[in-house]
Amino acid sequence: MDQHQLAEFLSKEHVGFVRLYWCDNANVIRARAFRSTLLDEHFDHGISLAQAAQGVSAIRDTVVAGTGLSAVGEVWLQPDWQTLGLLPFSPGHVRVFADMYLDGEPWSYCPRTFLKRMVAKAKSQGYELEATFENEFVLLDMADGTPASKARPIDDSLFASTSAMNNSYEVIDDIVRTLESQGVLVERYYPESGPGQFELSVKHHDPLRAADQQVVFRETVHAVANQHGLKAAFLPKLSPDQSGNGCHLHLSLWQGGQNLVPGGSESVKQFMAGLLDHLPALMAITTPTVNSFARITPGTWAGAYRVWGFDNREAAIRVPTNPTSPSPTHFEFKVCDATSNPYLALGAVIAAGMDGIANETPLSEPFEDDPADLASSAGQGAELPERLPETLDKAVAFLKDDHVLIDALGKDLAQAFIAIREAEYQALKDVSLSSQVDLLLERY
Ligand code: GLU
Ligand code: MG
């Protein structure tokens, strides 16, 4: 769309504000907007943004020390006009995703640019990827200013209960309609195990579109839930006894328009081996909050073990099989949640997988047990799989030592990201789960 066509579109749709979107290092979805009458002024370079915006944590809007960022300096949020879309829940506003530019070049701290770079690198080696995030979320009743940690889930149902489907069909149908009107195609739906917990899966796309789509998904579920007097919560763990909210990453590797997963290609095995190889470090990016680690526990199907397996829901990487050909079509990386910035998470996963291919890293044998069953027989000498890091500080320490991921992120982005993770860890490591929920529910 050129500038003239865009101006016509904005006028025809009675658009008042054009919002330019970015996701910060703590995965808060943010935007700055300009009046559509000022399109001439903003079409090419977008809108300015304090560099400090990439130096803040989820806790408050102050620049974290050690990020390399300060009150001084601006970048430009340059619109990717191809991503323009109407916002059904905010009539008169449009959304467009933006990349951060400094002095006419992509800015080294920009997460969306990082993902583009990883996609381009994979492509230069002959590979393409398809991806989608599979979201779980809880709908809470927030009547009368209840504190978030005391809010009641809208039902007390179990996995796939039709009572939950019948209880919540209006809000779920509204979410689906609103997603589909923005081009996000919903494929499957069911009430998940936790009270008021739901899962909606959406169609896969190339990584950049999949990451943009993840932002659209989370924003839409929040906005529609709100219109129904509810609060949507994507925070990984709301209560110690309830099932956590995963945001599993589904991936397939392609070459020359052909999906390599069904044939069991060596490249796919090496890619998965790369993920397992870098997994403890990757977790600092894909499960980046103190709260994330309350979710990754054995027996909760969140992938607490450093193994992969066919149809194994306790493995960090599950390869789902189908009764029909082709099978399998993709693999599922479970160690991911919606507090992770989708551009960083997907970019880091691609970097780790491509490193597996570059090094021809051998893939371990598939893990065919539930580790809990093995644990109960450990007395008889059974070998338990490796448990993944149990706290954020450990994952961050692995990331600092992981030169592949640090080089992929680049010095600036890595420095800011790590400083923010460390600040959040210090601020929240001794905070109770219910206080974490009160503090962070609004963010995720
Ligand atoms: N709720 C689980 C998690 O936290 C996932 C359950 C499933 O869909 O397998 O990852
Ligand atoms: Mg699920």
Tab-separated table of C-alpha atoms and ligand atoms in Angstrom:
chain	number	residue	atom	x	y	z
A	1	MET	CA	0.000	0.000	0.000
A	2	ASP	CA	1.514	3.351	-0.984
A	3	GLN	CA	0.924	6.524	0.984
A	4	HIS	CA	-1.940	7.670	-1.211
A	5	GLN	CA	-3.799	4.336	-0.929
A	6	LEU	CA	-3.198	4.319	2.803
A	7	ALA	CA	-4.635	7.822	3.201
A	8	GLU	CA	-7.739	6.727	1.287
A	9	PHE	CA	-8.104	3.633	3.434
A	10	LEU	CA	-7.786	5.618	6.677
A	11	SER	CA	-10.364	8.116	5.488
A	12	LYS	CA	-12.811	5.457	4.228
A	13	GLU	CA	-12.599	3.583	7.543
A	14	HIS	CA	-12.901	6.786	9.620
A	15	VAL	CA	-9.592	6.094	11.332
A	16	GLY	CA	-8.587	8.734	13.872
A	17	PHE	CA	-5.430	7.181	15.319
A	18	VAL	CA	-2.659	5.064	13.818
A	19	ARG	CA	-0.983	3.053	16.571
A	20	LEU	CA	2.612	1.911	16.067
A	21	TYR	CA	3.276	-1.240	18.085
A	22	TRP	CA	6.299	-2.731	19.757
A	23	CYS	CA	6.912	-5.300	22.457
A	24	ASP	CA	9.460	-4.480	25.111
A	25	ASN	CA	11.998	-6.837	26.670
A	26	ALA	CA	9.436	-7.794	29.337
A	27	ASN	CA	6.800	-8.497	26.646
A	28	VAL	CA	4.520	-5.654	27.549
A	29	ILE	CA	2.603	-4.725	24.401
A	30	ARG	CA	2.990	-1.013	23.796
A	31	ALA	CA	2.111	1.539	21.138
A	32	ARG	CA	2.407	5.221	20.334
A	33	ALA	CA	-0.203	6.733	18.060
A	34	PHE	CA	-0.454	9.644	15.639
A	35	ARG	CA	-3.532	11.350	14.234
A	36	SER	CA	-4.344	10.006	10.785
A	37	THR	CA	-4.459	13.613	9.501
A	38	LEU	CA	-0.683	13.714	10.122
A	39	LEU	CA	0.074	10.767	7.828
A	40	ASP	CA	2.353	12.897	5.610
A	41	GLU	CA	4.576	13.628	8.563
A	42	HIS	CA	4.752	10.043	9.852
A	43	PHE	CA	4.486	7.780	6.785
A	44	ASP	CA	8.205	7.209	6.173
A	45	HIS	CA	9.814	7.307	9.590
A	46	GLY	CA	6.909	6.687	11.956
A	47	ILE	CA	7.126	8.179	15.380
A	48	SER	CA	9.960	8.726	17.830
A	49	LEU	CA	10.537	6.682	20.965
A	50	ALA	CA	12.885	7.204	23.898
A	51	GLN	CA	15.640	4.591	23.736
A	52	ALA	CA	14.917	4.048	27.433
A	53	ALA	CA	11.743	2.158	26.394
A	54	GLN	CA	13.890	-0.927	25.724
A	55	GLY	CA	15.529	-0.656	29.137
A	56	VAL	CA	12.516	-1.159	31.413
A	57	SER	CA	11.284	-4.218	33.290
A	58	ALA	CA	7.712	-5.405	33.804
A	59	ILE	CA	7.687	-3.833	37.251
A	60	ARG	CA	7.866	-0.131	36.503
A	61	ASP	CA	8.799	2.372	33.804
A	62	THR	CA	12.280	3.254	35.003
A	63	VAL	CA	15.415	2.326	33.117
A	64	VAL	CA	17.173	-0.686	34.623
A	65	ALA	CA	20.844	-0.043	35.477
A	66	GLY	CA	23.270	-1.973	33.305
A	67	THR	CA	21.065	-2.050	30.188
A	68	GLY	CA	23.336	0.414	28.407
A	69	LEU	CA	20.308	2.707	27.984
A	70	SER	CA	19.447	5.971	29.690
A	71	ALA	CA	17.214	9.026	29.551
A	72	VAL	CA	19.252	10.285	26.592
A	73	GLY	CA	18.587	9.221	23.010
A	74	GLU	CA	15.699	8.577	20.633
A	75	VAL	CA	14.929	5.931	18.046
A	76	TRP	CA	12.202	5.808	15.398
A	77	LEU	CA	9.325	3.339	15.344
A	78	GLN	CA	9.230	2.738	11.603
A	79	PRO	CA	5.904	1.238	10.475
A	80	ASP	CA	5.806	-2.056	8.602
A	81	TRP	CA	2.746	-0.953	6.627
A	82	GLN	CA	2.060	-4.467	5.365
A	83	THR	CA	0.911	-5.332	8.898
A	84	LEU	CA	-1.733	-2.608	9.069
A	85	GLY	CA	-5.056	-3.730	10.523
A	86	LEU	CA	-8.248	-2.288	11.979
A	87	LEU	CA	-8.762	-2.782	15.708
A	88	PRO	CA	-12.274	-4.185	16.124
A	89	PHE	CA	-12.222	-3.546	19.881
A	90	SER	CA	-11.082	0.091	19.512
A	91	PRO	CA	-13.085	1.473	16.569
A	92	GLY	CA	-11.336	4.343	14.849
A	93	HIS	CA	-7.863	2.994	15.689
A	94	VAL	CA	-5.550	0.891	13.514
A	95	ARG	CA	-2.564	-1.201	14.523
A	96	VAL	CA	0.693	-1.398	12.608
A	97	PHE	CA	3.804	-3.217	13.785
A	98	ALA	CA	6.964	-1.171	13.849
A	99	ASP	CA	10.707	-1.786	13.723
A	100	MET	CA	13.075	0.411	15.684
A	101	TYR	CA	15.492	2.545	13.665
A	102	LEU	CA	18.450	4.665	14.701
A	103	ASP	CA	20.149	6.973	12.181
A	104	GLY	CA	18.310	5.272	9.337
A	105	GLU	CA	19.473	1.756	10.277
A	106	PRO	CA	17.659	-0.985	12.218
A	107	TRP	CA	18.464	-0.448	15.910
A	108	SER	CA	20.563	-3.121	17.634
A	109	TYR	CA	18.082	-3.339	20.552
A	110	CYS	CA	14.994	-4.009	18.372
A	111	PRO	CA	13.414	-7.445	19.077
A	112	ARG	CA	11.489	-7.564	15.777
A	113	THR	CA	14.688	-6.834	13.848
A	114	PHE	CA	16.410	-9.623	15.786
A	115	LEU	CA	13.771	-12.131	14.638
A	116	LYS	CA	14.024	-10.890	11.032
A	117	ARG	CA	17.788	-11.396	11.204
A	118	MET	CA	17.441	-14.984	12.484
A	119	VAL	CA	14.894	-15.801	9.770
A	120	ALA	CA	17.204	-14.326	7.111
A	121	LYS	CA	20.149	-16.304	8.457
A	122	ALA	CA	18.205	-19.577	8.362
A	123	LYS	CA	17.085	-18.718	4.842
A	124	SER	CA	20.648	-18.030	3.732
A	125	GLN	CA	21.423	-21.602	4.822
A	126	GLY	CA	18.499	-22.940	2.796
A	127	TYR	CA	15.897	-23.298	5.557
A	128	GLU	CA	12.518	-21.773	6.298
A	129	LEU	CA	10.277	-22.207	9.290
A	130	GLU	CA	6.596	-22.234	10.073
A	131	ALA	CA	5.512	-21.459	13.608
A	132	THR	CA	2.606	-20.757	15.887
A	133	PHE	CA	2.167	-20.050	19.588
A	134	GLU	CA	-0.441	-22.141	21.383
A	135	ASN	CA	-1.922	-20.002	24.109
A	136	GLU	CA	-3.509	-21.008	27.374
A	137	PHE	CA	-5.200	-18.354	29.496
A	138	VAL	CA	-7.553	-18.040	32.453
A	139	LEU	CA	-10.690	-15.920	32.435
A	140	LEU	CA	-11.252	-14.212	35.782
A	141	ASP	CA	-14.239	-12.439	37.191
A	142	MET	CA	-12.928	-9.022	38.269
A	143	ALA	CA	-16.155	-7.571	39.642
A	144	ASP	CA	-15.973	-4.805	42.273
A	145	GLY	CA	-12.256	-4.038	42.134
A	146	THR	CA	-11.203	-7.433	43.519
A	147	PRO	CA	-7.397	-7.704	43.892
A	148	ALA	CA	-6.081	-9.828	41.037
A	149	SER	CA	-4.880	-12.653	43.277
A	150	LYS	CA	-8.365	-12.952	44.829
A	151	ALA	CA	-10.295	-12.825	41.548
A	152	ARG	CA	-12.295	-15.968	40.874
A	153	PRO	CA	-11.899	-17.950	37.652
A	154	ILE	CA	-15.204	-17.940	35.756
A	155	ASP	CA	-15.715	-21.663	36.285
A	156	ASP	CA	-14.391	-24.519	38.337
A	157	SER	CA	-14.329	-27.015	35.517
A	158	LEU	CA	-11.909	-29.677	34.349
A	159	PHE	CA	-10.200	-30.406	31.016
A	160	ALA	CA	-12.594	-30.298	28.037
A	161	SER	CA	-15.676	-30.000	30.264
A	162	THR	CA	-18.680	-29.173	28.161
A	163	SER	CA	-20.054	-27.321	31.200
A	164	ALA	CA	-17.238	-24.766	30.722
A	165	MET	CA	-17.931	-24.621	26.980
A	166	ASN	CA	-21.603	-23.899	27.630
A	167	ASN	CA	-20.875	-21.445	30.420
A	168	SER	CA	-18.448	-19.377	28.378
A	169	TYR	CA	-19.525	-19.768	24.745
A	170	GLU	CA	-20.442	-16.088	24.381
A	171	VAL	CA	-17.060	-14.692	25.351
A	172	ILE	CA	-15.134	-17.450	23.514
A	173	ASP	CA	-17.170	-16.982	20.327
A	174	ASP	CA	-16.647	-13.255	20.569
A	175	ILE	CA	-12.871	-13.758	20.966
A	176	VAL	CA	-12.808	-16.084	17.947
A	177	ARG	CA	-14.855	-13.695	15.768
A	178	THR	CA	-12.615	-10.786	16.747
A	179	LEU	CA	-9.432	-12.762	16.050
A	180	GLU	CA	-10.699	-13.972	12.682
A	181	SER	CA	-11.742	-10.470	11.630
A	182	GLN	CA	-8.038	-9.587	12.071
A	183	GLY	CA	-6.872	-12.539	9.956
A	184	VAL	CA	-5.947	-14.794	12.901
A	185	LEU	CA	-7.469	-18.165	12.084
A	186	VAL	CA	-8.538	-20.231	15.063
A	187	GLU	CA	-8.156	-23.970	14.604
A	188	ARG	CA	-8.988	-25.754	17.860
A	189	TYR	CA	-10.490	-24.889	21.221
A	190	TYR	CA	-11.126	-26.528	24.555
A	191	PRO	CA	-11.437	-25.715	28.222
A	192	GLU	CA	-8.082	-26.595	29.810
A	193	SER	CA	-7.501	-28.331	33.146
A	194	GLY	CA	-7.425	-25.290	35.422
A	195	PRO	CA	-10.532	-23.454	36.653
A	196	GLY	CA	-11.568	-20.903	34.014
A	197	GLN	CA	-8.639	-21.970	31.822
A	198	PHE	CA	-8.944	-22.144	28.032
A	199	GLU	CA	-6.784	-23.038	25.077
A	200	LEU	CA	-7.260	-21.712	21.555
A	201	SER	CA	-4.831	-22.749	18.862
A	202	VAL	CA	-4.267	-20.651	15.761
A	203	LYS	CA	-2.861	-21.292	12.302
A	204	HIS	CA	0.871	-21.378	11.717
A	205	HIS	CA	2.725	-18.858	9.561
A	206	ASP	CA	6.262	-17.738	8.792
A	207	PRO	CA	8.024	-16.699	12.042
A	208	LEU	CA	7.589	-12.927	11.704
A	209	ARG	CA	3.876	-13.218	11.061
A	210	ALA	CA	3.569	-15.830	13.840
A	211	ALA	CA	5.188	-13.432	16.320
A	212	ASP	CA	3.044	-10.473	15.180
A	213	GLN	CA	0.022	-12.760	15.422
A	214	GLN	CA	0.946	-13.643	19.008
A	215	VAL	CA	0.749	-9.942	19.919
A	216	VAL	CA	-2.622	-9.660	18.163
A	217	PHE	CA	-3.844	-12.756	19.995
A	218	ARG	CA	-2.951	-11.605	23.485
A	219	GLU	CA	-4.205	-8.078	22.943
A	220	THR	CA	-7.491	-9.316	21.474
A	221	VAL	CA	-8.224	-11.836	24.230
A	222	HIS	CA	-7.581	-9.134	26.837
A	223	ALA	CA	-9.754	-6.586	25.064
A	224	VAL	CA	-12.706	-8.894	24.380
A	225	ALA	CA	-12.621	-10.378	27.888
A	226	ASN	CA	-12.705	-6.828	29.189
A	227	GLN	CA	-15.791	-6.044	27.122
A	228	HIS	CA	-17.453	-9.004	28.865
A	229	GLY	CA	-16.509	-7.691	32.328
A	230	LEU	CA	-13.767	-10.326	32.649
A	231	LYS	CA	-10.010	-10.308	32.949
A	232	ALA	CA	-7.843	-12.580	30.814
A	233	ALA	CA	-4.685	-13.820	32.515
A	234	PHE	CA	-1.758	-15.248	30.533
A	235	LEU	CA	0.604	-15.150	33.517
A	236	PRO	CA	2.265	-18.595	33.659
A	237	LYS	CA	1.194	-19.494	37.198
A	238	LEU	CA	-1.723	-17.980	39.080
A	239	SER	CA	-2.019	-20.434	41.924
A	240	PRO	CA	0.236	-23.253	43.138
A	241	ASP	CA	-2.497	-25.886	42.888
A	242	GLN	CA	-3.817	-24.932	39.464
A	243	SER	CA	-2.569	-25.832	36.040
A	244	GLY	CA	-0.217	-23.206	34.578
A	245	ASN	CA	-0.605	-21.189	31.402
A	246	GLY	CA	1.768	-22.443	28.750
A	247	CYS	CA	2.403	-20.788	25.405
A	248	HIS	CA	3.937	-23.733	23.589
A	249	LEU	CA	5.776	-22.972	20.404
A	250	HIS	CA	4.879	-25.253	17.476
A	251	LEU	CA	7.478	-25.407	14.729
A	252	SER	CA	8.284	-27.053	11.446
A	253	LEU	CA	11.420	-26.770	9.337
A	254	TRP	CA	11.086	-26.402	5.564
A	255	GLN	CA	13.354	-26.548	2.544
A	256	GLY	CA	12.350	-25.563	-0.988
A	257	GLY	CA	8.673	-25.424	-0.048
A	258	GLN	CA	8.735	-28.872	1.534
A	259	ASN	CA	8.129	-29.642	5.199
A	260	LEU	CA	11.116	-31.675	6.401
A	261	VAL	CA	9.442	-32.956	9.576
A	262	PRO	CA	7.371	-35.845	8.150
A	263	GLY	CA	10.378	-37.455	6.497
A	264	GLY	CA	12.337	-37.459	9.759
A	265	SER	CA	15.149	-35.537	8.065
A	266	GLU	CA	18.578	-35.261	9.698
A	267	SER	CA	18.225	-31.462	9.654
A	268	VAL	CA	15.088	-31.633	11.794
A	269	LYS	CA	16.801	-33.962	14.262
A	270	GLN	CA	19.808	-31.662	14.445
A	271	PHE	CA	17.547	-28.623	14.897
A	272	MET	CA	15.794	-30.337	17.813
A	273	ALA	CA	19.166	-31.392	19.218
A	274	GLY	CA	20.246	-27.732	19.048
A	275	LEU	CA	17.180	-26.742	21.068
A	276	LEU	CA	17.959	-29.342	23.742
A	277	ASP	CA	21.606	-28.340	23.732
A	278	HIS	CA	20.827	-24.670	24.418
A	279	LEU	CA	17.667	-25.256	26.463
A	280	PRO	CA	18.831	-24.135	29.946
A	281	ALA	CA	20.038	-20.847	28.410
A	282	LEU	CA	17.035	-20.500	26.095
A	283	MET	CA	14.748	-20.591	29.121
A	284	ALA	CA	15.996	-17.146	30.169
A	285	ILE	CA	14.334	-15.927	26.950
A	286	THR	CA	11.343	-18.278	26.515
A	287	THR	CA	10.352	-18.519	30.216
A	288	PRO	CA	11.868	-15.227	31.364
A	289	THR	CA	10.088	-14.344	34.614
A	290	VAL	CA	10.292	-15.530	38.206
A	291	ASN	CA	6.651	-16.572	37.776
A	292	SER	CA	7.561	-18.700	34.709
A	293	PHE	CA	9.549	-21.061	36.890
A	294	ALA	CA	6.568	-21.718	39.171
A	295	ARG	CA	4.936	-23.269	36.086
A	296	ILE	CA	7.781	-25.533	34.914
A	297	THR	CA	7.278	-28.332	37.420
A	298	PRO	CA	7.142	-32.106	36.978
A	299	GLY	CA	3.704	-33.596	36.492
A	300	THR	CA	2.139	-30.473	34.968
A	301	TRP	CA	2.857	-31.193	31.290
A	302	ALA	CA	4.942	-28.028	31.085
A	303	GLY	CA	8.107	-29.808	29.880
A	304	ALA	CA	10.275	-29.799	33.012
A	305	TYR	CA	12.793	-32.323	31.642
A	306	ARG	CA	15.564	-31.885	29.100
A	307	VAL	CA	14.319	-34.615	26.767
A	308	TRP	CA	12.171	-35.003	23.688
A	309	GLY	CA	9.616	-37.703	22.940
A	310	PHE	CA	6.835	-38.786	20.601
A	311	ASP	CA	3.500	-37.843	22.216
A	312	ASN	CA	5.262	-37.362	25.552
A	313	ARG	CA	3.675	-34.422	27.389
A	314	GLU	CA	6.309	-34.323	30.114
A	315	ALA	CA	9.167	-33.820	27.638
A	316	ALA	CA	10.448	-30.327	26.857
A	317	ILE	CA	9.951	-31.113	23.158
A	318	ARG	CA	6.936	-33.198	22.170
A	319	VAL	CA	6.571	-34.605	18.672
A	320	PRO	CA	2.851	-35.180	18.156
A	321	THR	CA	1.973	-38.068	15.826
A	322	ASN	CA	-1.111	-38.330	13.590
A	323	PRO	CA	-3.072	-41.364	12.444
A	324	THR	CA	-2.993	-40.008	8.897
A	325	SER	CA	-0.084	-39.190	6.660
A	326	PRO	CA	1.972	-37.029	6.824
A	327	SER	CA	3.004	-37.713	10.396
A	328	PRO	CA	4.457	-36.021	12.327
A	329	THR	CA	4.009	-32.579	10.785
A	330	HIS	CA	5.762	-30.479	13.429
A	331	PHE	CA	7.234	-30.449	16.915
A	332	GLU	CA	6.180	-28.594	20.038
A	333	PHE	CA	8.574	-26.670	22.266
A	334	LYS	CA	6.800	-26.595	25.621
A	335	VAL	CA	9.218	-24.476	27.608
A	336	CYS	CA	7.693	-21.186	26.563
A	337	ASP	CA	5.104	-18.891	28.110
A	338	ALA	CA	3.376	-15.625	27.284
A	339	THR	CA	5.694	-13.513	29.428
A	340	SER	CA	8.317	-14.098	26.726
A	341	ASN	CA	8.640	-11.549	23.965
A	342	PRO	CA	7.552	-13.599	20.907
A	343	TYR	CA	10.175	-12.010	18.647
A	344	LEU	CA	12.979	-12.803	21.076
A	345	ALA	CA	11.645	-16.280	21.924
A	346	LEU	CA	11.225	-17.336	18.315
A	347	GLY	CA	14.477	-15.716	17.201
A	348	ALA	CA	16.430	-17.434	19.981
A	349	VAL	CA	14.819	-20.789	19.227
A	350	ILE	CA	15.793	-20.419	15.555
A	351	ALA	CA	19.364	-19.502	16.547
A	352	ALA	CA	19.613	-22.569	18.814
A	353	GLY	CA	18.113	-24.910	16.224
A	354	MET	CA	20.293	-23.598	13.412
A	355	ASP	CA	23.343	-24.071	15.629
A	356	GLY	CA	22.290	-27.718	15.975
A	357	ILE	CA	22.251	-27.993	12.166
A	358	ALA	CA	25.593	-26.186	11.791
A	359	ASN	CA	27.256	-28.546	14.283
A	360	GLU	CA	25.344	-31.639	13.165
A	361	THR	CA	24.477	-32.099	16.848
A	362	PRO	CA	23.285	-35.670	17.392
A	363	LEU	CA	19.765	-36.052	18.761
A	364	SER	CA	19.272	-38.212	21.849
A	365	GLU	CA	16.914	-41.186	21.723
A	366	PRO	CA	13.243	-40.293	22.202
A	367	PHE	CA	12.219	-40.451	25.838
A	368	GLU	CA	9.343	-42.846	26.167
A	369	ASP	CA	8.388	-42.688	29.831
A	370	ASP	CA	6.719	-40.382	32.263
A	371	PRO	CA	9.626	-39.347	34.514
A	372	ALA	CA	7.265	-39.550	37.528
A	373	ASP	CA	6.889	-43.296	36.927
A	374	LEU	CA	10.654	-43.637	36.724
A	375	ALA	CA	11.090	-41.534	39.862
A	376	SER	CA	8.917	-43.905	41.829
A	377	SER	CA	11.141	-46.789	40.755
A	378	ALA	CA	14.427	-44.829	41.056
A	379	GLY	CA	15.315	-46.948	44.038
A	380	GLN	CA	15.774	-49.807	41.598
A	381	GLY	CA	18.389	-47.817	39.700
A	382	ALA	CA	16.243	-46.192	36.994
A	383	GLU	CA	17.975	-43.276	35.277
A	384	LEU	CA	15.971	-40.044	35.561
A	385	PRO	CA	16.126	-37.459	32.771
A	386	GLU	CA	17.782	-34.123	33.478
A	387	ARG	CA	15.589	-31.624	35.251
A	388	LEU	CA	15.711	-28.129	33.690
A	389	PRO	CA	16.823	-25.076	35.749
A	390	GLU	CA	14.340	-24.390	38.538
A	391	THR	CA	14.929	-20.661	38.988
A	392	LEU	CA	15.361	-17.696	36.661
A	393	ASP	CA	18.824	-16.757	37.962
A	394	LYS	CA	20.171	-20.177	36.928
A	395	ALA	CA	18.747	-19.852	33.414
A	396	VAL	CA	20.224	-16.342	33.113
A	397	ALA	CA	23.623	-17.678	34.203
A	398	PHE	CA	23.398	-20.283	31.412
A	399	LEU	CA	22.448	-17.568	28.928
A	400	LYS	CA	25.447	-15.428	29.891
A	401	ASP	CA	27.714	-18.365	29.063
A	402	ASP	CA	25.951	-19.263	25.817
A	403	HIS	CA	27.993	-17.566	23.121
A	404	VAL	CA	25.753	-18.780	20.323
A	405	LEU	CA	22.687	-17.069	21.788
A	406	ILE	CA	24.610	-13.977	22.935
A	407	ASP	CA	26.164	-13.558	19.483
A	408	ALA	CA	22.763	-14.048	17.858
A	409	LEU	CA	21.136	-11.389	20.057
A	410	GLY	CA	24.086	-9.073	19.556
A	411	LYS	CA	25.967	-7.326	22.348
A	412	ASP	CA	23.472	-4.495	22.946
A	413	LEU	CA	20.261	-6.502	23.004
A	414	ALA	CA	21.877	-9.248	25.094
A	415	GLN	CA	23.167	-6.715	27.625
A	416	ALA	CA	19.798	-4.957	28.022
A	417	PHE	CA	17.829	-8.190	28.128
A	418	ILE	CA	20.062	-9.815	30.746
A	419	ALA	CA	20.142	-6.706	32.954
A	420	ILE	CA	16.334	-6.589	32.900
A	421	ARG	CA	16.011	-10.311	33.740
A	422	GLU	CA	18.443	-9.880	36.627
A	423	ALA	CA	16.576	-6.848	37.956
A	424	GLU	CA	13.259	-8.708	37.825
A	425	TYR	CA	14.813	-11.691	39.540
A	426	GLN	CA	16.134	-9.534	42.396
A	427	ALA	CA	12.813	-7.717	42.747
A	428	LEU	CA	10.607	-10.813	42.716
A	429	LYS	CA	12.603	-13.799	43.939
A	430	ASP	CA	11.221	-13.546	47.488
A	431	VAL	CA	7.753	-12.309	46.528
A	432	SER	CA	4.872	-14.735	47.130
A	433	LEU	CA	2.983	-16.140	44.167
A	434	SER	CA	-0.178	-14.207	45.067
A	435	SER	CA	1.766	-10.907	45.262
A	436	GLN	CA	3.398	-11.690	41.904
A	437	VAL	CA	-0.099	-12.111	40.508
A	438	ASP	CA	-1.253	-8.780	41.966
A	439	LEU	CA	1.770	-7.031	40.501
A	440	LEU	CA	1.931	-8.675	37.072
A	441	LEU	CA	-1.574	-9.719	36.049
A	442	GLU	CA	-2.229	-6.416	34.320
A	443	ARG	CA	0.957	-6.808	32.239
A	444	TYR	CA	0.175	-10.262	30.847
B	1	GLU	N1	-0.871	-26.259	30.984
B	1	GLU	C1	0.301	-26.966	30.556
B	1	GLU	C2	1.491	-26.013	30.554
B	1	GLU	O1	1.620	-25.246	31.431
B	1	GLU	C3	0.116	-27.598	29.191
B	1	GLU	C4	-0.973	-28.621	29.079
B	1	GLU	C5	-1.034	-29.156	27.648
B	1	GLU	O2	-1.630	-28.467	26.786
B	1	GLU	O3	-0.396	-30.156	27.357
B	1	GLU	O4	2.330	-26.018	29.695
B	2	MG	MG	-2.954	-27.075	26.684
